[in-house]
PDB file of C-alpha atoms in Angstrom:
ATOM      1  CA  MET X   1      81.042  56.978 130.171  1.00  0.00           C
ATOM      2  CA  LYS X   2      84.391  56.287 128.481  1.00  0.00           C
ATOM      3  CA  LEU X   3      82.647  56.288 125.075  1.00  0.00           C
ATOM      4  CA  LEU X   4      81.033  59.672 125.829  1.00  0.00           C
ATOM      5  CA  THR X   5      84.400  61.156 126.794  1.00  0.00           C
ATOM      6  CA  THR X   6      85.975  59.813 123.608  1.00  0.00           C
ATOM      7  CA  MET X   7      83.201  61.353 121.513  1.00  0.00           C
ATOM      8  CA  LYS X   8      83.616  64.709 123.245  1.00  0.00           C
ATOM      9  CA  ASN X   9      87.348  64.678 122.573  1.00  0.00           C
ATOM     10  CA  ALA X  10      86.752  63.813 118.920  1.00  0.00           C
ATOM     11  CA  ILE X  11      84.280  66.692 118.537  1.00  0.00           C
ATOM     12  CA  LEU X  12      86.699  69.110 120.192  1.00  0.00           C
ATOM     13  CA  PHE X  13      89.495  67.991 117.847  1.00  0.00           C
ATOM     14  CA  LEU X  14      87.295  68.565 114.787  1.00  0.00           C
ATOM     15  CA  LEU X  15      86.299  72.032 115.974  1.00  0.00           C
ATOM     16  CA  LEU X  16      89.937  72.988 116.390  1.00  0.00           C
ATOM     17  CA  LEU X  17      90.739  71.590 112.957  1.00  0.00           C
ATOM     18  CA  ILE X  18      88.026  73.504 111.114  1.00  0.00           C
ATOM     19  CA  PRO X  19      90.040  76.736 110.585  1.00  0.00           C
ATOM     20  CA  VAL X  20      92.823  74.738 108.979  1.00  0.00           C
ATOM     21  CA  ILE X  21      90.592  72.625 106.734  1.00  0.00           C
ATOM     22  CA  SER X  22      88.173  75.327 105.640  1.00  0.00           C
ATOM     23  CA  PHE X  23      89.582  78.778 105.119  1.00  0.00           C
ATOM     24  CA  ALA X  24      86.057  80.203 105.036  1.00  0.00           C
ATOM     25  CA  GLN X  25      84.925  79.131 108.501  1.00  0.00           C
ATOM     26  CA  VAL X  26      86.131  81.153 111.483  1.00  0.00           C
ATOM     27  CA  ASP X  27      84.840  82.916 114.548  1.00  0.00           C
ATOM     28  CA  THR X  28      84.523  86.524 113.412  1.00  0.00           C
ATOM     29  CA  LEU X  29      85.549  87.742 116.859  1.00  0.00           C
ATOM     30  CA  SER X  30      88.722  85.675 116.952  1.00  0.00           C
ATOM     31  CA  PHE X  31      92.283  86.902 116.893  1.00  0.00           C
ATOM     32  CA  TYR X  32      95.027  85.613 114.646  1.00  0.00           C
ATOM     33  CA  ASN X  33      96.229  82.220 115.833  1.00  0.00           C
ATOM     34  CA  PRO X  34      99.406  81.126 114.002  1.00  0.00           C
ATOM     35  CA  THR X  35      98.814  77.458 114.806  1.00  0.00           C
ATOM     36  CA  TYR X  36      95.795  77.509 112.474  1.00  0.00           C
ATOM     37  CA  TYR X  37      97.898  78.724 109.538  1.00  0.00           C
ATOM     38  CA  PRO X  38     101.074  76.617 109.093  1.00  0.00           C
ATOM     39  CA  VAL X  39     103.649  78.133 106.740  1.00  0.00           C
ATOM     40  CA  THR X  40     103.674  74.946 104.695  1.00  0.00           C
ATOM     41  CA  LYS X  41     100.143  75.696 103.572  1.00  0.00           C
ATOM     42  CA  TYR X  42      99.656  79.445 104.007  1.00  0.00           C
ATOM     43  CA  SER X  43     101.440  82.617 103.028  1.00  0.00           C
ATOM     44  CA  VAL X  44     101.488  84.936 106.056  1.00  0.00           C
ATOM     45  CA  LYS X  45     102.425  88.636 106.008  1.00  0.00           C
ATOM     46  CA  ILE X  46     102.760  90.485 109.336  1.00  0.00           C
ATOM     47  CA  ASP X  47     103.348  94.243 109.611  1.00  0.00           C
ATOM     48  CA  THR X  48     103.600  96.308 112.789  1.00  0.00           C
ATOM     49  CA  PHE X  49     103.292 100.056 113.258  1.00  0.00           C
ATOM     50  CA  SER X  50     103.712 102.420 116.199  1.00  0.00           C
ATOM     51  CA  LEU X  51     101.527 105.454 116.845  1.00  0.00           C
ATOM     52  CA  LYS X  52     101.971 107.380 120.090  1.00  0.00           C
ATOM     53  CA  THR X  53     101.645 104.699 122.785  1.00  0.00           C
ATOM     54  CA  PHE X  54      99.824 102.262 120.499  1.00  0.00           C
ATOM     55  CA  LYS X  55     101.104  99.206 118.680  1.00  0.00           C
ATOM     56  CA  ILE X  56      99.256  98.252 115.512  1.00  0.00           C
ATOM     57  CA  GLU X  57      99.524  94.744 114.094  1.00  0.00           C
ATOM     58  CA  LEU X  58      98.374  93.848 110.590  1.00  0.00           C
ATOM     59  CA  VAL X  59      98.237  90.141 109.706  1.00  0.00           C
ATOM     60  CA  GLN X  60      97.250  88.930 106.227  1.00  0.00           C
ATOM     61  CA  VAL X  61      96.942  85.249 105.313  1.00  0.00           C
ATOM     62  CA  LYS X  62      96.209  83.405 102.084  1.00  0.00           C
ATOM     63  CA  LEU X  63      96.489  79.840 100.838  1.00  0.00           C
ATOM     64  CA  LYS X  64      99.639  79.224  98.847  1.00  0.00           C
ATOM     65  CA  ALA X  65      99.287  78.765  95.087  1.00  0.00           C
ATOM     66  CA  GLU X  66     100.321  75.125  95.307  1.00  0.00           C
ATOM     67  CA  GLN X  67      97.291  74.539  97.540  1.00  0.00           C
ATOM     68  CA  PRO X  68      94.458  75.396  95.085  1.00  0.00           C
ATOM     69  CA  SER X  69      90.933  75.307  96.434  1.00  0.00           C
ATOM     70  CA  GLU X  70      87.695  77.228  96.236  1.00  0.00           C
ATOM     71  CA  ASN X  71      89.121  79.553  98.906  1.00  0.00           C
ATOM     72  CA  SER X  72      92.535  80.209  97.325  1.00  0.00           C
ATOM     73  CA  ALA X  73      91.429  83.587  95.946  1.00  0.00           C
ATOM     74  CA  TYR X  74      90.581  84.881  99.394  1.00  0.00           C
ATOM     75  CA  CYS X  75      92.686  86.865 101.810  1.00  0.00           C
ATOM     76  CA  ARG X  76      92.044  86.804 105.570  1.00  0.00           C
ATOM     77  CA  ILE X  77      92.983  89.955 107.470  1.00  0.00           C
ATOM     78  CA  TRP X  78      93.329  90.978 111.117  1.00  0.00           C
ATOM     79  CA  LEU X  79      94.046  94.608 112.060  1.00  0.00           C
ATOM     80  CA  THR X  80      94.499  95.145 115.804  1.00  0.00           C
ATOM     81  CA  VAL X  81      95.353  98.256 117.820  1.00  0.00           C
ATOM     82  CA  LYS X  82      96.767  97.658 121.310  1.00  0.00           C
ATOM     83  CA  SER X  83      97.924  99.730 124.225  1.00  0.00           C
ATOM     84  CA  GLY X  84     100.041  97.380 126.295  1.00  0.00           C
ATOM     85  CA  ASN X  85      97.972  94.207 126.570  1.00  0.00           C
ATOM     86  CA  SER X  86      94.655  96.002 126.044  1.00  0.00           C
ATOM     87  CA  VAL X  87      92.920  95.912 122.671  1.00  0.00           C
ATOM     88  CA  ILE X  88      91.750  99.422 121.782  1.00  0.00           C
ATOM     89  CA  ASP X  89      90.170  98.613 118.423  1.00  0.00           C
ATOM     90  CA  LYS X  90      90.247  95.927 115.728  1.00  0.00           C
ATOM     91  CA  ILE X  91      88.936  94.932 112.296  1.00  0.00           C
ATOM     92  CA  PHE X  92      88.603  91.443 110.863  1.00  0.00           C
ATOM     93  CA  PHE X  93      88.069  90.584 107.176  1.00  0.00           C
ATOM     94  CA  PRO X  94      87.394  86.818 106.947  1.00  0.00           C
ATOM     95  CA  GLU X  95      87.280  86.614 103.132  1.00  0.00           C
ATOM     96  CA  CYS X  96      88.692  89.508 101.133  1.00  0.00           C
ATOM     97  CA  ASP X  97      88.259  88.622  97.457  1.00  0.00           C
ATOM     98  CA  ALA X  98      90.602  90.161  94.879  1.00  0.00           C
ATOM     99  CA  ALA X  99      87.657  90.453  92.455  1.00  0.00           C
ATOM    100  CA  GLU X 100      90.017  90.586  89.434  1.00  0.00           C
ATOM    101  CA  GLY X 101      92.106  93.300  91.084  1.00  0.00           C
ATOM    102  CA  CYS X 102      94.141  93.671  94.261  1.00  0.00           C
ATOM    103  CA  SER X 103      93.225  92.256  97.650  1.00  0.00           C
ATOM    104  CA  GLY X 104      94.332  93.114 101.146  1.00  0.00           C
ATOM    105  CA  LEU X 105      95.520  96.134 103.111  1.00  0.00           C
ATOM    106  CA  TYR X 106      98.426  98.283 101.937  1.00  0.00           C
ATOM    107  CA  SER X 107     100.432 100.853 103.869  1.00  0.00           C
ATOM    108  CA  GLU X 108     102.839 102.397 101.357  1.00  0.00           C
ATOM    109  CA  GLY X 109     104.424 105.383 103.123  1.00  0.00           C
ATOM    110  CA  GLN X 110     102.807 107.281 105.975  1.00  0.00           C
ATOM    111  CA  PRO X 111     102.381 110.993 105.199  1.00  0.00           C
ATOM    112  CA  SER X 112     101.423 112.086 108.727  1.00  0.00           C
ATOM    113  CA  LYS X 113     102.945 111.243 112.124  1.00  0.00           C
ATOM    114  CA  ASP X 114      99.487 111.634 113.693  1.00  0.00           C
ATOM    115  CA  TYR X 115      97.878 108.757 111.804  1.00  0.00           C
ATOM    116  CA  ILE X 116      98.399 105.306 110.389  1.00  0.00           C
ATOM    117  CA  ILE X 117      96.620 105.247 107.036  1.00  0.00           C
ATOM    118  CA  LEU X 118      95.840 102.056 105.124  1.00  0.00           C
ATOM    119  CA  SER X 119      94.122 101.256 101.848  1.00  0.00           C
ATOM    120  CA  LYS X 120      91.942  98.181 101.596  1.00  0.00           C
ATOM    121  CA  PHE X 121      91.398  96.618  98.157  1.00  0.00           C
ATOM    122  CA  GLY X 122      89.094  93.780  97.176  1.00  0.00           C
ATOM    123  CA  ASP X 123      85.437  92.734  97.361  1.00  0.00           C
ATOM    124  CA  ASN X 124      84.632  95.516  94.860  1.00  0.00           C
ATOM    125  CA  ALA X 125      84.405  97.687  97.973  1.00  0.00           C
ATOM    126  CA  GLY X 126      87.684  99.466  98.641  1.00  0.00           C
ATOM    127  CA  GLN X 127      88.157 101.273 101.923  1.00  0.00           C
ATOM    128  CA  LEU X 128      90.218 104.054 103.407  1.00  0.00           C
ATOM    129  CA  ILE X 129      91.247 103.006 106.925  1.00  0.00           C
ATOM    130  CA  ILE X 130      92.535 105.701 109.283  1.00  0.00           C
ATOM    131  CA  ILE X 131      93.876 105.034 112.778  1.00  0.00           C
ATOM    132  CA  ASP X 132      94.080 108.260 114.772  1.00  0.00           C
ATOM    133  CA  ASN X 133      96.089 109.146 117.867  1.00  0.00           C
ATOM    134  CA  THR X 134      93.346 107.844 120.171  1.00  0.00           C
ATOM    135  CA  GLY X 135      93.890 104.357 118.779  1.00  0.00           C
ATOM    136  CA  LYS X 136      90.466 104.266 117.155  1.00  0.00           C
ATOM    137  CA  ILE X 137      89.946 102.946 113.633  1.00  0.00           C
ATOM    138  CA  GLN X 138      87.898 104.953 111.147  1.00  0.00           C
ATOM    139  CA  LYS X 139      86.617 103.323 107.939  1.00  0.00           C
ATOM    140  CA  TYR X 140      85.366 105.083 104.826  1.00  0.00           C
ATOM    141  CA  PRO X 141      84.797 104.078 101.205  1.00  0.00           C
ATOM    142  CA  GLY X 142      88.047 104.586  99.303  1.00  0.00           C
ATOM    143  CA  GLY X 143      91.257 102.869  98.346  1.00  0.00           C
ATOM    144  CA  GLY X 144      94.475 104.564  97.270  1.00  0.00           C
ATOM    145  CA  TYR X 145      94.733 108.199  98.270  1.00  0.00           C
ATOM    146  CA  ALA X 146      96.463 111.545  97.714  1.00  0.00           C
ATOM    147  CA  VAL X 147      97.478 114.133 100.301  1.00  0.00           C
ATOM    148  CA  SER X 148      97.873 117.898  99.974  1.00  0.00           C
ATOM    149  CA  ASP X 149     101.380 119.319 100.388  1.00  0.00           C
ATOM    150  CA  ASP X 150     100.474 120.949 103.702  1.00  0.00           C
ATOM    151  CA  LEU X 151      99.177 117.559 104.981  1.00  0.00           C
ATOM    152  CA  LYS X 152      95.766 119.077 105.643  1.00  0.00           C
ATOM    153  CA  TYR X 153      93.547 117.208 103.192  1.00  0.00           C
ATOM    154  CA  LEU X 154      93.398 113.595 102.104  1.00  0.00           C
ATOM    155  CA  PHE X 155      91.588 112.601  98.900  1.00  0.00           C
ATOM    156  CA  SER X 156      90.622 109.011  98.117  1.00  0.00           C
ATOM    157  CA  ILE X 157      88.944 107.699  94.977  1.00  0.00           C
ATOM    158  CA  HIS X 158      86.676 104.729  95.675  1.00  0.00           C
ATOM    159  CA  ASP X 159      88.002 101.393  94.464  1.00  0.00           C
ATOM    160  CA  SER X 160      84.575  99.886  93.899  1.00  0.00           C
ATOM    161  CA  ASP X 161      81.850  99.230  91.351  1.00  0.00           C
ATOM    162  CA  THR X 162      80.540 102.776  91.759  1.00  0.00           C
ATOM    163  CA  SER X 163      82.536 105.951  91.225  1.00  0.00           C
ATOM    164  CA  GLY X 164      83.060 108.085  94.300  1.00  0.00           C
ATOM    165  CA  VAL X 165      85.394 110.229  96.368  1.00  0.00           C
ATOM    166  CA  THR X 166      86.130 110.546 100.092  1.00  0.00           C
ATOM    167  CA  ILE X 167      87.796 113.687 101.453  1.00  0.00           C
ATOM    168  CA  PHE X 168      89.224 113.771 104.978  1.00  0.00           C
ATOM    169  CA  ASP X 169      90.597 116.736 106.949  1.00  0.00           C
ATOM    170  CA  LEU X 170      93.773 115.477 108.626  1.00  0.00           C
ATOM    171  CA  SER X 171      94.221 118.732 110.543  1.00  0.00           C
ATOM    172  CA  LYS X 172      90.853 118.271 112.286  1.00  0.00           C
ATOM    173  CA  ASN X 173      90.605 114.451 112.260  1.00  0.00           C
ATOM    174  CA  LYS X 174      87.270 114.862 110.535  1.00  0.00           C
ATOM    175  CA  LEU X 175      85.507 113.633 107.416  1.00  0.00           C
ATOM    176  CA  VAL X 176      84.851 116.511 105.004  1.00  0.00           C
ATOM    177  CA  PHE X 177      82.470 114.538 102.811  1.00  0.00           C
ATOM    178  CA  SER X 178      82.105 111.290 100.902  1.00  0.00           C
ATOM    179  CA  THR X 179      80.040 110.616  97.801  1.00  0.00           C
ATOM    180  CA  ASN X 180      79.496 107.483  95.722  1.00  0.00           C
ATOM    181  CA  LYS X 181      77.024 108.928  93.223  1.00  0.00           C
ATOM    182  CA  LEU X 182      79.445 110.140  90.584  1.00  0.00           C
ATOM    183  CA  LYS X 183      79.059 109.119  86.966  1.00  0.00           C
ATOM    184  CA  GLU X 184      82.624 109.980  86.009  1.00  0.00           C
ATOM    185  CA  GLU X 185      85.650 107.682  86.211  1.00  0.00           C
ATOM    186  CA  LEU X 186      88.398 109.623  87.945  1.00  0.00           C
ATOM    187  CA  ALA X 187      92.202 109.854  87.790  1.00  0.00           C
ATOM    188  CA  ASP X 188      94.587 112.096  89.766  1.00  0.00           C
ATOM    189  CA  PHE X 189      93.993 114.976  92.172  1.00  0.00           C
ATOM    190  CA  TYR X 190      95.633 118.365  91.598  1.00  0.00           C
ATOM    191  CA  LYS X 191      95.949 121.745  93.281  1.00  0.00           C
ATOM    192  CA  SER X 192      95.704 125.042  91.399  1.00  0.00           C
ATOM    193  CA  GLY X 193      96.019 128.125  93.590  1.00  0.00           C
ATOM    194  CA  THR X 194      93.689 127.442  96.505  1.00  0.00           C
ATOM    195  CA  LYS X 195      91.534 124.979  94.586  1.00  0.00           C
ATOM    196  CA  TYR X 196      91.695 121.189  94.481  1.00  0.00           C
ATOM    197  CA  PHE X 197      90.339 119.200  91.571  1.00  0.00           C
ATOM    198  CA  VAL X 198      90.347 115.690  90.113  1.00  0.00           C
ATOM    199  CA  VAL X 199      90.677 114.866  86.409  1.00  0.00           C
ATOM    200  CA  GLU X 200      88.039 112.848  84.631  1.00  0.00           C
ATOM    201  CA  ILE X 201      89.156 109.801  82.632  1.00  0.00           C
ATOM    202  CA  ASP X 202      87.845 109.414  79.068  1.00  0.00           C
ATOM    203  CA  ASP X 203      86.022 112.703  79.373  1.00  0.00           C
ATOM    204  CA  ASP X 204      83.545 113.903  76.767  1.00  0.00           C
ATOM    205  CA  ALA X 205      85.116 117.328  76.241  1.00  0.00           C
ATOM    206  CA  THR X 206      84.404 118.260  72.644  1.00  0.00           C
ATOM    207  CA  ASN X 207      87.702 120.096  72.113  1.00  0.00           C
ATOM    208  CA  GLU X 208      90.803 117.905  71.978  1.00  0.00           C
ATOM    209  CA  ASN X 209      92.713 120.593  73.911  1.00  0.00           C
ATOM    210  CA  GLN X 210      90.270 120.531  76.796  1.00  0.00           C
ATOM    211  CA  THR X 211      89.760 118.324  79.838  1.00  0.00           C
ATOM    212  CA  ASN X 212      86.844 117.742  82.173  1.00  0.00           C
ATOM    213  CA  ILE X 213      87.635 118.219  85.839  1.00  0.00           C
ATOM    214  CA  LEU X 214      85.694 118.098  89.111  1.00  0.00           C
ATOM    215  CA  THR X 215      86.613 120.843  91.595  1.00  0.00           C
ATOM    216  CA  VAL X 216      86.144 120.312  95.332  1.00  0.00           C
ATOM    217  CA  ASP X 217      83.636 122.632  97.017  1.00  0.00           C
ATOM    218  CA  PHE X 218      84.537 122.192 100.694  1.00  0.00           C
ATOM    219  CA  ILE X 219      81.692 124.406 101.950  1.00  0.00           C
ATOM    220  CA  ALA X 220      78.890 122.744  99.984  1.00  0.00           C
ATOM    221  CA  GLY X 221      80.461 119.293 100.331  1.00  0.00           C
ATOM    222  CA  ARG X 222      80.375 118.406  96.659  1.00  0.00           C
ATOM    223  CA  LEU X 223      82.341 118.251  93.418  1.00  0.00           C
ATOM    224  CA  ILE X 224      81.643 120.760  90.664  1.00  0.00           C
ATOM    225  CA  LYS X 225      82.225 119.634  87.085  1.00  0.00           C
ATOM    226  CA  SER X 226      83.703 121.969  84.491  1.00  0.00           C
ATOM    227  CA  THR X 227      85.727 121.893  81.277  1.00  0.00           C
ATOM    228  CA  VAL X 228      89.135 123.592  81.214  1.00  0.00           C
ATOM    229  CA  ASN X 229      91.998 124.004  78.775  1.00  0.00           C
ATOM    230  CA  ASP X 230      94.697 121.354  79.074  1.00  0.00           C
ATOM    231  CA  GLN X 231      97.149 124.056  80.158  1.00  0.00           C
ATOM    232  CA  TYR X 232      95.157 124.551  83.349  1.00  0.00           C
ATOM    233  CA  VAL X 233      95.874 120.946  84.344  1.00  0.00           C
ATOM    234  CA  GLU X 234      99.481 121.082  83.136  1.00  0.00           C
ATOM    235  CA  LYS X 235     100.229 124.142  85.296  1.00  0.00           C
ATOM    236  CA  ALA X 236      98.566 122.657  88.382  1.00  0.00           C
ATOM    237  CA  THR X 237     100.446 120.580  90.968  1.00  0.00           C
ATOM    238  CA  ARG X 238      99.601 116.877  91.053  1.00  0.00           C
ATOM    239  CA  LEU X 239      99.217 115.641  94.629  1.00  0.00           C
ATOM    240  CA  LYS X 240     101.435 112.846  95.913  1.00  0.00           C
ATOM    241  CA  THR X 241      99.647 109.508  95.862  1.00  0.00           C
ATOM    242  CA  TYR X 242      99.881 106.477  98.135  1.00  0.00           C
ATOM    243  CA  ASN X 243      98.836 102.858  97.543  1.00  0.00           C
ATOM    244  CA  SER X 244      97.994 103.427  93.907  1.00  0.00           C
ATOM    245  CA  TYR X 245      97.754 100.605  91.376  1.00  0.00           C
ATOM    246  CA  THR X 246     101.292 101.322  90.209  1.00  0.00           C
ATOM    247  CA  PHE X 247     102.401  98.359  92.358  1.00  0.00           C
ATOM    248  CA  SER X 248     100.096  95.892  90.557  1.00  0.00           C
ATOM    249  CA  PRO X 249      99.968  92.897  90.449  1.00  0.00           C
ATOM    250  CA  CYS X 250      99.195  92.540  94.112  1.00  0.00           C
ATOM    251  CA  SER X 251      97.539  90.039  96.405  1.00  0.00           C
ATOM    252  CA  CYS X 252      96.743  89.877 100.131  1.00  0.00           C
ATOM    253  CA  GLY X 253      98.861  92.900 101.038  1.00  0.00           C
ATOM    254  CA  GLN X 254     101.839  91.755  98.968  1.00  0.00           C
ATOM    255  CA  LYS X 255     103.335  93.117  95.775  1.00  0.00           C
ATOM    256  CA  GLU X 256     103.837  90.126  93.540  1.00  0.00           C
TER     257      GLU X 256
END
């Protein structure tokens, strides 16, 4: 009987030790437990945000450089929305891989008081993460983003293996459309008059004074490609961007 109890205690100890020994193994429904991630071994970044009556906690953990292992490239992320002691919504990324770029969630600036907006990089599958004033988390393909001056529209270019764009209506808390079937590599978003467009990188415009652009058709839910004179782009207003790669290098939510 005593031997059986000893064995049970040993098994329990090993189960508790697993998250510390192996960064890859964790209960996907678990919450962040600081005892599993001692500061001597892990780099921990904690950010908190307030939205209406909600408290949002973002925890990002990675192995320190002096602790190299097969898991040192990964970033572990917990995003939790609470109202008091009640969890309203949450996301957990057990292994966010930088994939030769950035990794983690970034929250540079917050253009609207009605949302908390985050950009997730890594895994070759960037995301636009929007927390609205109900405390719910919305996820769409994306990454860094731009916002119109009137704070109505949000535009996000997909940080992934495939080229795409996600457009969100902040005034209606509604997705306008999202597409990942573009062939063009895209740069910045602009506004000209009442039209919004994005510039194509390394375009194939035959005239050196011309640029290929893709104009947003909100009604049809698509982008329309055209070639314009460079002056058209120069006279347009470039939209303010958030969480762009201008802060590179970056890892696990931190600017290095």
